[in-house]
Coordinates of C-alpha atoms in Angstrom, one line a residue:
X1 CA 0.0 0.0 0.0
X2 CA 1.3 3.4 -1.0
X3 CA 1.8 6.0 1.7
X4 CA -0.6 9.0 1.2
X5 CA 1.7 11.3 3.2
X6 CA 5.2 10.2 2.4
X7 CA 7.5 8.2 0.1
X8 CA 6.8 4.8 -1.3
X9 CA 5.2 1.8 0.3
X10 CA 4.1 1.6 3.9
X11 CA 5.8 -1.7 4.4
X12 CA 9.2 -0.3 3.4
X13 CA 9.1 2.6 5.8
X14 CA 12.0 3.0 8.2
X15 CA 11.0 1.4 11.5
X16 CA 12.3 -0.6 14.4
X17 CA 16.1 -1.1 14.8
X18 CA 16.8 0.8 11.5
X19 CA 14.9 3.8 12.7
X20 CA 16.5 3.7 16.1
X21 CA 20.0 3.5 14.6
X22 CA 19.2 6.4 12.2
X23 CA 18.1 8.6 15.0
X24 CA 21.1 7.7 17.1
X25 CA 23.5 8.6 14.3
X26 CA 21.8 12.0 13.9
X27 CA 21.9 12.6 17.6
X28 CA 25.7 12.0 17.6
X29 CA 26.1 14.3 14.6
X30 CA 23.8 17.1 15.9
X31 CA 23.6 16.9 19.7
X32 CA 21.2 19.8 19.9
X33 CA 18.5 18.2 17.7
X34 CA 15.1 17.6 19.5
X35 CA 14.3 14.4 17.5
X36 CA 10.9 13.8 19.0
X37 CA 8.8 11.5 16.9
X38 CA 5.5 12.6 15.3
X39 CA 2.9 10.3 13.7
X40 CA 0.9 11.2 10.6
X41 CA -2.7 12.1 11.3
X42 CA -5.6 9.7 10.4
X43 CA -7.3 10.6 7.1
X44 CA -10.6 10.8 8.9
X45 CA -9.3 13.5 11.2
X46 CA -8.3 15.9 8.3
X47 CA -10.4 18.9 7.2
X48 CA -10.9 17.9 3.6
X49 CA -13.1 20.1 1.4
X50 CA -15.9 18.1 -0.4
X51 CA -15.6 18.0 -4.2
X52 CA -16.9 21.2 -5.8
X53 CA -17.6 19.6 -9.2
X54 CA -19.1 16.5 -10.6
X55 CA -18.1 14.8 -13.8
X56 CA -20.7 14.3 -16.6
X57 CA -22.2 10.8 -16.7
X58 CA -20.0 9.9 -19.7
X59 CA -16.9 10.3 -17.5
X60 CA -18.3 9.1 -14.2
X61 CA -16.7 5.6 -14.5
X62 CA -13.3 7.3 -14.6
X63 CA -13.8 9.3 -11.4
X64 CA -12.9 8.9 -7.8
X65 CA -13.7 11.3 -5.0
X66 CA -12.3 9.0 -2.2
X67 CA -10.6 11.1 0.4
X68 CA -7.4 8.9 0.5
X69 CA -7.3 9.0 -3.3
X70 CA -7.6 12.8 -3.4
X71 CA -5.0 13.3 -0.7
X72 CA -2.6 10.9 -2.4
X73 CA -2.8 13.0 -5.5
X74 CA -2.6 16.4 -3.8
X75 CA 1.1 16.7 -3.4
X76 CA 4.4 15.3 -4.5
X77 CA 7.2 13.9 -2.4
X78 CA 9.3 16.8 -1.4
X79 CA 10.3 17.5 2.2
X80 CA 7.8 20.3 2.5
X81 CA 5.1 18.1 1.1
X82 CA 5.8 15.3 3.6
X83 CA 6.0 17.7 6.6
X84 CA 2.8 19.5 5.7
X85 CA 1.0 16.2 5.5
X86 CA 2.5 15.1 8.9
X87 CA 1.1 18.4 10.3
X88 CA -2.3 17.7 8.9
X89 CA -2.0 20.9 6.7
X90 CA -3.6 19.5 3.6
X91 CA -4.4 22.8 1.9
X92 CA -5.9 22.5 -1.6
X93 CA -6.5 19.0 -3.0
X94 CA -8.0 17.9 -6.3
X95 CA -11.7 17.7 -6.3
X96 CA -11.7 14.5 -8.3
X97 CA -9.1 11.9 -9.5
X98 CA -9.8 10.7 -13.1
X99 CA -8.1 7.6 -14.5
X100 CA -8.6 7.5 -18.3
X101 CA -8.6 4.0 -19.9
X102 CA -7.9 5.1 -23.4
X103 CA -6.5 8.1 -25.3
X104 CA -10.1 8.9 -26.3
X105 CA -10.9 9.3 -22.6
X106 CA -8.0 11.8 -22.3
X107 CA -9.5 13.8 -25.1
X108 CA -13.0 13.7 -23.6
X109 CA -11.7 14.8 -20.2
X110 CA -9.8 17.8 -21.7
X111 CA -12.9 18.8 -23.7
X112 CA -15.0 18.7 -20.5
X113 CA -12.5 20.7 -18.4
X114 CA -11.9 23.2 -21.2
X115 CA -15.6 23.9 -21.4
X116 CA -16.2 24.0 -17.7
X117 CA -13.0 26.0 -16.8
X118 CA -11.6 23.2 -14.6
X119 CA -7.9 22.9 -14.0
X120 CA -6.2 19.6 -15.1
X121 CA -3.1 18.4 -13.4
X122 CA -1.5 15.5 -15.4
X123 CA -0.3 12.8 -12.9
X124 CA 2.2 10.0 -13.5
X125 CA 3.6 8.5 -10.3
X126 CA 3.4 11.7 -8.1
X127 CA 7.1 11.7 -7.3
X128 CA 7.5 15.4 -8.0
X129 CA 9.7 17.2 -5.5
X130 CA 9.1 20.7 -6.9
X131 CA 5.3 21.2 -6.5
X132 CA 4.6 19.9 -10.0
X133 CA 1.3 18.1 -9.1
X134 CA 0.0 20.3 -6.3
X135 CA -3.2 22.4 -7.0
X136 CA -1.6 25.6 -5.5
X137 CA -4.4 27.8 -6.7
X138 CA -8.1 28.7 -6.1
X139 CA -10.8 27.0 -8.2
X140 CA -11.8 23.5 -9.0
X141 CA -9.2 21.0 -10.2
X142 CA -8.9 17.4 -11.2
X143 CA -5.9 15.1 -11.1
X144 CA -5.6 13.2 -14.4
X145 CA -3.9 9.9 -13.4
X146 CA -2.5 8.1 -16.4
X147 CA -1.8 4.8 -14.6
X148 CA -4.3 2.8 -16.7
X149 CA -2.5 3.7 -19.9
X150 CA 0.4 1.4 -19.0
X151 CA 0.9 -1.0 -21.9
X152 CA 3.9 -1.7 -24.2
X153 CA 2.0 -1.5 -27.5
X154 CA 4.7 -2.5 -30.0
X155 CA 8.4 -3.6 -30.1
X156 CA 10.5 -3.0 -33.2
X157 CA 13.4 -5.3 -32.5
X158 CA 15.2 -4.3 -35.7
X159 CA 15.3 -0.6 -34.8
X160 CA 15.6 -1.5 -31.1
X161 CA 12.6 0.7 -30.1
X162 CA 9.2 0.3 -28.4
X163 CA 5.9 2.1 -28.5
X164 CA 5.0 2.6 -24.9
X165 CA 2.0 4.2 -23.1
X166 CA 2.8 7.0 -20.7
X167 CA 1.4 5.6 -17.5
X168 CA 3.7 2.6 -17.2
X169 CA 5.8 2.5 -14.1
X170 CA 9.5 1.8 -14.3
X171 CA 9.5 -1.8 -12.9
X172 CA 6.6 -2.9 -15.1
X173 CA 8.2 -1.5 -18.2
X174 CA 11.4 -3.4 -17.6
X175 CA 9.4 -6.6 -16.9
X176 CA 7.8 -6.2 -20.3
X177 CA 11.1 -5.6 -22.1
X178 CA 13.2 -8.2 -20.3
X179 CA 11.9 -11.3 -22.3
X180 CA 13.1 -9.5 -25.5
X181 CA 16.6 -9.0 -24.1
X182 CA 16.0 -5.2 -24.2
X183 CA 15.9 -2.4 -21.6
X184 CA 15.2 1.3 -21.6
X185 CA 18.0 1.5 -19.1
X186 CA 16.6 4.6 -17.4
X187 CA 16.7 4.4 -13.6
X188 CA 16.1 7.6 -11.7
X189 CA 16.0 7.3 -7.9
X190 CA 12.2 7.4 -8.2
X191 CA 12.2 4.5 -10.7
X192 CA 9.8 2.3 -8.7
X193 CA 7.3 5.1 -8.2
X194 CA 7.4 7.1 -11.4
X195 CA 6.2 6.6 -15.0
X196 CA 7.4 7.0 -18.5
X197 CA 5.1 10.0 -19.0
X198 CA 6.4 11.7 -15.9
X199 CA 10.0 11.2 -17.0
X200 CA 9.3 12.7 -20.4
X201 CA 7.3 15.6 -19.0
X202 CA 10.0 16.6 -16.5
X203 CA 13.1 15.7 -18.6
X204 CA 14.2 13.2 -15.9
X205 CA 17.8 12.2 -15.3
X206 CA 18.5 8.5 -15.1
X207 CA 21.1 5.8 -14.4
X208 CA 23.9 6.9 -16.7
X209 CA 26.3 9.5 -15.4
X210 CA 27.6 10.2 -18.9
X211 CA 26.2 10.3 -22.5
X212 CA 22.6 9.0 -22.0
X213 CA 21.9 11.1 -18.9
X214 CA 18.4 12.4 -19.6
X215 CA 15.3 10.8 -20.9
X216 CA 15.5 13.2 -23.9
X217 CA 18.3 11.0 -25.3
X218 CA 16.0 8.0 -25.5
X219 CA 13.0 9.5 -27.3
X220 CA 12.2 8.6 -30.9
X221 CA 8.8 10.2 -31.1
X222 CA 6.0 11.5 -28.9
X223 CA 2.2 11.5 -29.1
X224 CA 0.5 14.3 -27.1
X225 CA -3.1 15.2 -26.5
X226 CA -3.6 18.9 -26.3
X227 CA -6.9 20.8 -25.8
X228 CA -6.8 21.7 -29.5
X229 CA -5.9 18.3 -30.9
X230 CA -3.5 15.4 -30.9
X231 CA 0.1 16.0 -31.9
X232 CA 2.4 13.1 -33.0
X233 CA 5.9 13.3 -34.4
X234 CA 7.4 10.9 -37.0
X235 CA 9.6 8.0 -35.9
X236 CA 13.0 9.1 -37.0
X237 CA 16.6 8.5 -35.8
X238 CA 17.3 12.2 -36.4
X239 CA 16.0 15.1 -38.3
X240 CA 17.0 18.7 -39.2
X241 CA 13.4 19.7 -40.2
X242 CA 12.9 22.8 -38.2
X243 CA 12.4 23.1 -34.4
X244 CA 11.8 19.7 -32.8
X245 CA 8.2 18.8 -31.9
X246 CA 9.5 16.4 -29.2
X247 CA 11.8 19.0 -27.7
X248 CA 8.7 21.3 -27.3
X249 CA 6.9 18.8 -25.1
X250 CA 9.8 17.3 -23.3
X251 CA 10.0 19.2 -20.0
X252 CA 6.7 20.9 -20.6
X253 CA 5.5 19.5 -17.2
X254 CA 1.9 19.0 -18.3
X255 CA 1.3 22.6 -19.2
X256 CA 1.1 22.2 -23.0
X257 CA -0.6 18.8 -23.4
X258 CA -0.8 15.3 -22.0
X259 CA 1.8 12.8 -23.2
X260 CA -0.1 9.5 -23.9
X261 CA 2.6 7.4 -25.6
X262 CA 6.1 7.5 -27.0
X263 CA 8.4 5.5 -29.2
X264 CA 11.5 5.0 -27.1
X265 CA 15.0 3.9 -28.1
X266 CA 16.0 0.7 -26.3
X267 CA 19.3 -1.1 -25.6
X268 CA 20.4 -4.6 -25.2
X269 CA 20.6 -5.6 -21.6
X270 CA 24.2 -5.2 -20.2
X271 CA 26.2 -8.5 -19.8
X272 CA 29.5 -7.1 -18.6
X273 CA 30.0 -4.9 -15.6
X274 CA 33.0 -3.7 -13.6
X275 CA 33.3 -1.1 -10.9
X276 CA 35.4 0.4 -8.1
X277 CA 35.5 3.1 -5.5
X278 CA 38.4 5.5 -5.4
X279 CA 39.4 7.4 -2.3
X280 CA 41.1 10.8 -2.4
X281 CA 43.1 12.9 0.2
X282 CA 42.3 16.2 -1.5
X283 CA 38.9 17.2 -2.9
X284 CA 40.3 19.4 -5.6
X285 CA 42.2 16.4 -6.9
X286 CA 39.1 14.3 -6.8
X287 CA 37.2 17.0 -8.9
X288 CA 40.1 17.1 -11.4
X289 CA 40.1 13.3 -11.7
X290 CA 36.3 13.3 -12.3
X291 CA 36.7 16.0 -15.0
X292 CA 39.5 14.0 -16.7
X293 CA 37.2 11.0 -16.8
X294 CA 34.3 13.1 -18.2
X295 CA 36.6 14.4 -20.9
X296 CA 38.3 11.1 -21.7
X297 CA 35.7 9.5 -23.9
X298 CA 35.6 6.4 -21.7
X299 CA 32.0 7.2 -20.8
X300 CA 31.5 5.4 -17.5
X301 CA 27.9 4.4 -16.7
X302 CA 28.5 5.5 -13.1
X303 CA 30.8 8.4 -12.1
X304 CA 29.5 9.9 -8.9
X305 CA 31.9 11.9 -6.8
X306 CA 30.9 12.1 -3.1
X307 CA 32.4 15.0 -1.1
X308 CA 33.9 14.1 2.3
X309 CA 30.6 14.8 4.2
X310 CA 28.5 12.8 1.7
X311 CA 31.0 9.9 1.8
X312 CA 31.0 9.9 5.6
X313 CA 27.2 10.1 6.0
X314 CA 26.0 7.9 3.2
X315 CA 28.9 5.7 2.3
X316 CA 30.4 5.2 5.8
X317 CA 33.8 6.2 4.5
X318 CA 36.2 8.7 6.1
X319 CA 38.0 10.1 3.1
X320 CA 39.4 13.7 3.4
X321 CA 39.1 14.3 -0.3
X322 CA 35.9 12.3 -0.9
X323 CA 35.1 9.1 -2.8
X324 CA 34.5 8.5 -6.5
X325 CA 32.0 5.7 -7.2
X326 CA 32.9 4.4 -10.6
X327 CA 31.2 1.8 -12.9
X328 CA 31.2 0.5 -16.5
X329 CA 28.8 -1.8 -18.3
X330 CA 28.2 -3.1 -21.8
X331 CA 26.1 -5.5 -23.7
X332 CA 28.8 -6.0 -26.4
X333 CA 32.2 -6.5 -24.7
X334 CA 34.0 -6.8 -21.4
X335 CA 34.7 -3.5 -19.7
X336 CA 37.7 -4.3 -17.5
X337 CA 40.1 -2.5 -19.8
X338 CA 37.9 0.7 -19.6
X339 CA 37.8 0.5 -15.8
X340 CA 41.6 0.0 -15.6
X341 CA 42.2 3.0 -17.8
X342 CA 39.8 5.0 -15.6
X343 CA 41.6 4.0 -12.5
X344 CA 44.9 4.9 -14.0
X345 CA 43.5 8.4 -14.6
X346 CA 42.4 8.5 -11.0
X347 CA 45.9 7.5 -9.8
X348 CA 47.4 10.3 -11.9
X349 CA 45.3 12.7 -9.7
X350 CA 46.2 11.1 -6.4
X351 CA 43.3 8.6 -6.2
X352 CA 43.5 5.4 -4.3
X353 CA 41.3 2.6 -5.9
X354 CA 39.9 0.2 -3.4
X355 CA 39.9 -3.6 -3.9
X356 CA 36.6 -5.2 -4.9
X357 CA 37.1 -8.3 -2.9
X358 CA 35.2 -6.8 0.0
X359 CA 32.1 -4.6 0.4
X360 CA 33.4 -1.1 -0.3
X361 CA 32.1 2.5 -0.3
X362 CA 30.3 2.1 -3.6
X363 CA 28.2 -0.8 -2.2
X364 CA 27.4 1.0 1.0
X365 CA 26.5 4.2 -0.9
X366 CA 24.2 2.3 -3.3
X367 CA 22.3 0.8 -0.5
X368 CA 21.9 4.1 1.3
X369 CA 20.8 5.8 -2.0
X370 CA 17.8 3.4 -2.3
X371 CA 16.8 4.0 1.3
X372 CA 17.4 7.8 1.3
X373 CA 13.8 8.9 0.6
X374 CA 12.4 6.6 3.4
X375 CA 15.1 7.8 5.8
X376 CA 14.2 11.4 4.9
X377 CA 10.6 10.8 5.9
X378 CA 11.6 9.2 9.2
X379 CA 13.9 12.1 10.0
X380 CA 11.2 14.6 8.9
X381 CA 8.9 13.0 11.4
X382 CA 11.6 13.5 14.1
X383 CA 11.7 17.3 13.4
X384 CA 14.8 17.3 11.2
X385 CA 15.2 19.3 8.0
X386 CA 16.4 16.8 5.4
X387 CA 16.2 18.0 1.8
X388 CA 18.2 18.2 -1.4
X389 CA 18.7 20.6 -4.4
X390 CA 20.6 20.1 -7.6
X391 CA 22.1 22.1 -10.4
X392 CA 24.7 22.0 -13.2
X393 CA 27.5 24.3 -14.1
X394 CA 30.8 24.4 -16.0
X395 CA 33.9 22.8 -14.5
X396 CA 35.6 26.3 -14.3
X397 CA 32.6 27.7 -12.4
X398 CA 32.2 24.8 -10.0
X399 CA 34.8 25.7 -7.3
X400 CA 33.3 29.1 -6.7
X401 CA 29.7 27.8 -6.9
X402 CA 30.3 25.1 -4.3
X403 CA 32.0 27.5 -1.9
X404 CA 29.2 30.0 -2.2
X405 CA 26.5 27.3 -1.8
X406 CA 28.1 25.8 1.3
X407 CA 28.7 29.2 2.9
X408 CA 25.3 30.5 2.1
X409 CA 23.5 27.4 3.3
X410 CA 25.4 27.5 6.6
X411 CA 24.5 31.2 7.0
X412 CA 20.9 30.5 6.2
X413 CA 20.7 27.6 8.6
X414 CA 22.1 29.8 11.4
X415 CA 19.6 32.5 10.5
X416 CA 16.7 30.2 11.0
X417 CA 18.2 28.5 14.1
X418 CA 19.0 25.2 12.5
X419 CA 22.3 23.5 13.2
X420 CA 23.3 21.3 10.4
X421 CA 25.6 20.0 7.6
X422 CA 25.6 20.3 3.8
X423 CA 26.8 17.5 1.5
X424 CA 27.6 17.5 -2.2
X425 CA 27.8 14.7 -4.8
X426 CA 27.9 14.7 -8.6
X427 CA 25.0 12.8 -10.1
X428 CA 26.0 13.3 -13.7
X429 CA 29.1 14.6 -15.4
X430 CA 29.7 16.1 -18.9
X431 CA 32.9 17.1 -20.8
X432 CA 32.1 20.7 -20.0
X433 CA 30.8 20.5 -16.4
X434 CA 29.2 18.5 -13.5
X435 CA 25.7 18.2 -12.1
X436 CA 26.3 18.9 -8.3
X437 CA 23.6 17.6 -6.0
X438 CA 23.5 19.1 -2.5
X439 CA 22.0 17.7 0.6
X440 CA 21.0 19.6 3.8
X441 CA 20.7 17.8 7.2
X442 CA 19.7 20.2 10.0
X443 CA 18.0 20.2 13.3
X444 CA 14.6 22.0 13.0
X445 CA 11.8 23.2 15.3
X446 CA 8.7 21.0 14.9
X447 CA 5.9 23.0 13.4
X448 CA 8.4 25.4 11.7
X449 CA 10.6 23.1 9.6
X450 CA 8.8 24.0 6.3
X451 CA 9.3 27.7 6.9
X452 CA 12.9 27.1 7.9
X453 CA 13.6 25.0 4.8
X454 CA 11.9 27.5 2.5
X455 CA 14.3 30.2 3.8
X456 CA 17.3 28.0 3.2
X457 CA 16.0 27.0 -0.2
X458 CA 15.5 30.6 -1.2
X459 CA 19.0 31.5 -0.2
X460 CA 20.7 28.7 -2.0
X461 CA 18.6 29.2 -5.1
X462 CA 19.6 32.8 -5.3
X463 CA 23.2 31.6 -5.2
X464 CA 22.6 29.3 -8.1
X465 CA 21.1 32.1 -10.1
X466 CA 23.9 34.5 -9.2
X467 CA 26.5 32.0 -10.4
X468 CA 24.7 31.3 -13.7
X469 CA 24.0 27.7 -12.7
X470 CA 20.7 26.1 -13.6
X471 CA 17.9 26.1 -11.1
X472 CA 17.4 22.4 -11.9
X473 CA 19.3 19.7 -13.7
X474 CA 16.7 16.9 -13.5
X475 CA 14.2 17.7 -10.7
X476 CA 12.1 19.9 -13.1
X477 CA 10.7 23.4 -12.5
X478 CA 7.3 22.9 -11.0
X479 CA 5.9 25.6 -8.9
X480 CA 8.8 25.7 -6.4
X481 CA 11.5 26.6 -8.9
X482 CA 9.5 28.9 -11.2
X483 CA 10.7 32.3 -9.7
X484 CA 14.3 31.3 -10.6
X485 CA 13.3 29.7 -13.9
X486 CA 11.8 33.1 -14.8
X487 CA 15.2 34.7 -14.3
X488 CA 17.1 31.9 -16.1
X489 CA 15.2 31.8 -19.4
X490 CA 15.6 34.6 -22.0
X491 CA 12.7 37.0 -22.4
X492 CA 12.1 36.2 -26.1
X493 CA 11.9 32.5 -25.3
X494 CA 9.5 33.3 -22.4
X495 CA 7.3 35.2 -24.8
X496 CA 7.4 32.3 -27.3
X497 CA 6.5 29.8 -24.6
X498 CA 3.6 32.0 -23.5
X499 CA 2.4 32.1 -27.1
X500 CA 2.6 28.3 -27.5
X501 CA 0.7 27.9 -24.2
X502 CA -2.0 30.3 -25.5
X503 CA -2.3 28.3 -28.7
X504 CA -2.3 24.8 -27.4
X505 CA -4.2 25.5 -24.2
X506 CA -6.3 28.6 -24.9
X507 CA -8.4 28.2 -21.7
X508 CA -5.3 27.8 -19.6
X509 CA -6.5 24.7 -17.8
X510 CA -3.4 22.6 -18.0
X511 CA -1.3 22.6 -14.7
X512 CA -1.7 26.3 -13.9
X513 CA 1.3 27.9 -12.3
X514 CA 3.9 25.5 -13.6
X515 CA 6.6 27.0 -16.0
X516 CA 4.4 30.1 -16.5
X517 CA 2.7 32.3 -13.9
X518 CA -1.1 31.8 -13.9
X519 CA -2.9 34.5 -15.9
X520 CA 0.4 36.2 -16.8
X521 CA 0.7 38.7 -19.6
X522 CA 3.4 38.1 -22.3
X523 CA 6.8 39.4 -21.1
X524 CA 8.5 42.4 -22.5
X525 CA 12.1 43.5 -22.4
X526 CA 15.3 41.6 -23.0
X527 CA 15.8 39.8 -19.7
X528 CA 13.7 38.2 -17.1
X529 CA 10.5 36.2 -17.5
X530 CA 6.9 36.4 -16.8

């Protein structure tokens, strides 16, 4: 059973000895933390507004007004979502949850909502951490859950591609492809609880640290239902015919249309793997080694640099310069030679590869990575502030950016009365720069942790903007990041996006407040946004 208030399945929540050990580690790290436990409220005790709308008889079979269903679709899975749920602060929730069974159902729902002026929030797995599925506005709204559109409709083994419906979850998709010896090979941390359509709409980042980093790289064509019609691109390996249809809808976050299916590029399942962890005495040397790898053409599948604090907290390794978690894989050939060349590059920069004959930092970190969202929920219930933010920048910009982020985060924590630490790891690396992913672990005041986090988040987001780093590398924009996205995008593009929105969604029913401010006028000037 899925948790309505937090991450994942109830049966997998942190409990018992695991929870006690987690709290004990935090108490040792932050002796001043209160760490009192708080249980989520019962759904029946919440002040939930009755639905303000009723679907027409033709759509009634698709509808649910069950309180647990509405609450489960009301928010994503960010720290502030979890804490507000724990506090019983449910706010706005969708009036109805609709689950279309066919693409025709999607068309009919959009027709109804356009005519009735009802907001539509497309919903995949609900794993958004940026307010992407929350009805943070007045007026009636529905959550359009694509979970019944979850089939693999066709597999073209010759082209190594598949036609896949948008509502399929990651594990189910891989189960369908496995008998054919194929895989999409896209594994975000939310893999178990997110869908293909959600990955496409948010330009999700996946398993590969290099080359095939975003879902964009795996798209052959898209089919999208908009309020003014269905748009489908040709299946092509590449095209120079004008601006890309697919690039328009990738990352549109449900504001321009509802992605119903896609032809996706597949791969043969990897047969050969090799990996290692590399310890460093100096963090600058570790960054230089990672840059050398990113620019070497070796293209490791895994190339995650953990700074010393991240290595200590989540890999159990005390390394003054951090740990590089490195891995290679292939369906075509052994990869031991690639790993050995990568380790040689690391040694050239002072790295110390660890033997694979025993459980090492990479194994420990991988286990912690899968448990991180559950542990976040447990610590949130104990009054801790535990949240992340991510970005991307050039290699030359990274040292100053990291220093500014760490300094600003510490200042912001002190300003809100929260003692804590900040960690950094690279999730993806490119020849021209890394994608740093920061974690904040701080002692909060129960009842105030959302406000405390919001102030910290604003401060560090301003730093990202000031250093010309992106406000998001793979978490998407949603409602939480839109103020900084407004600054990041050029004004002419903002005007073009506004025009596209007005054309494809003339009644502005699709996910109001995401990417574009609700009811915003077209921007003017040369900089800024809406």
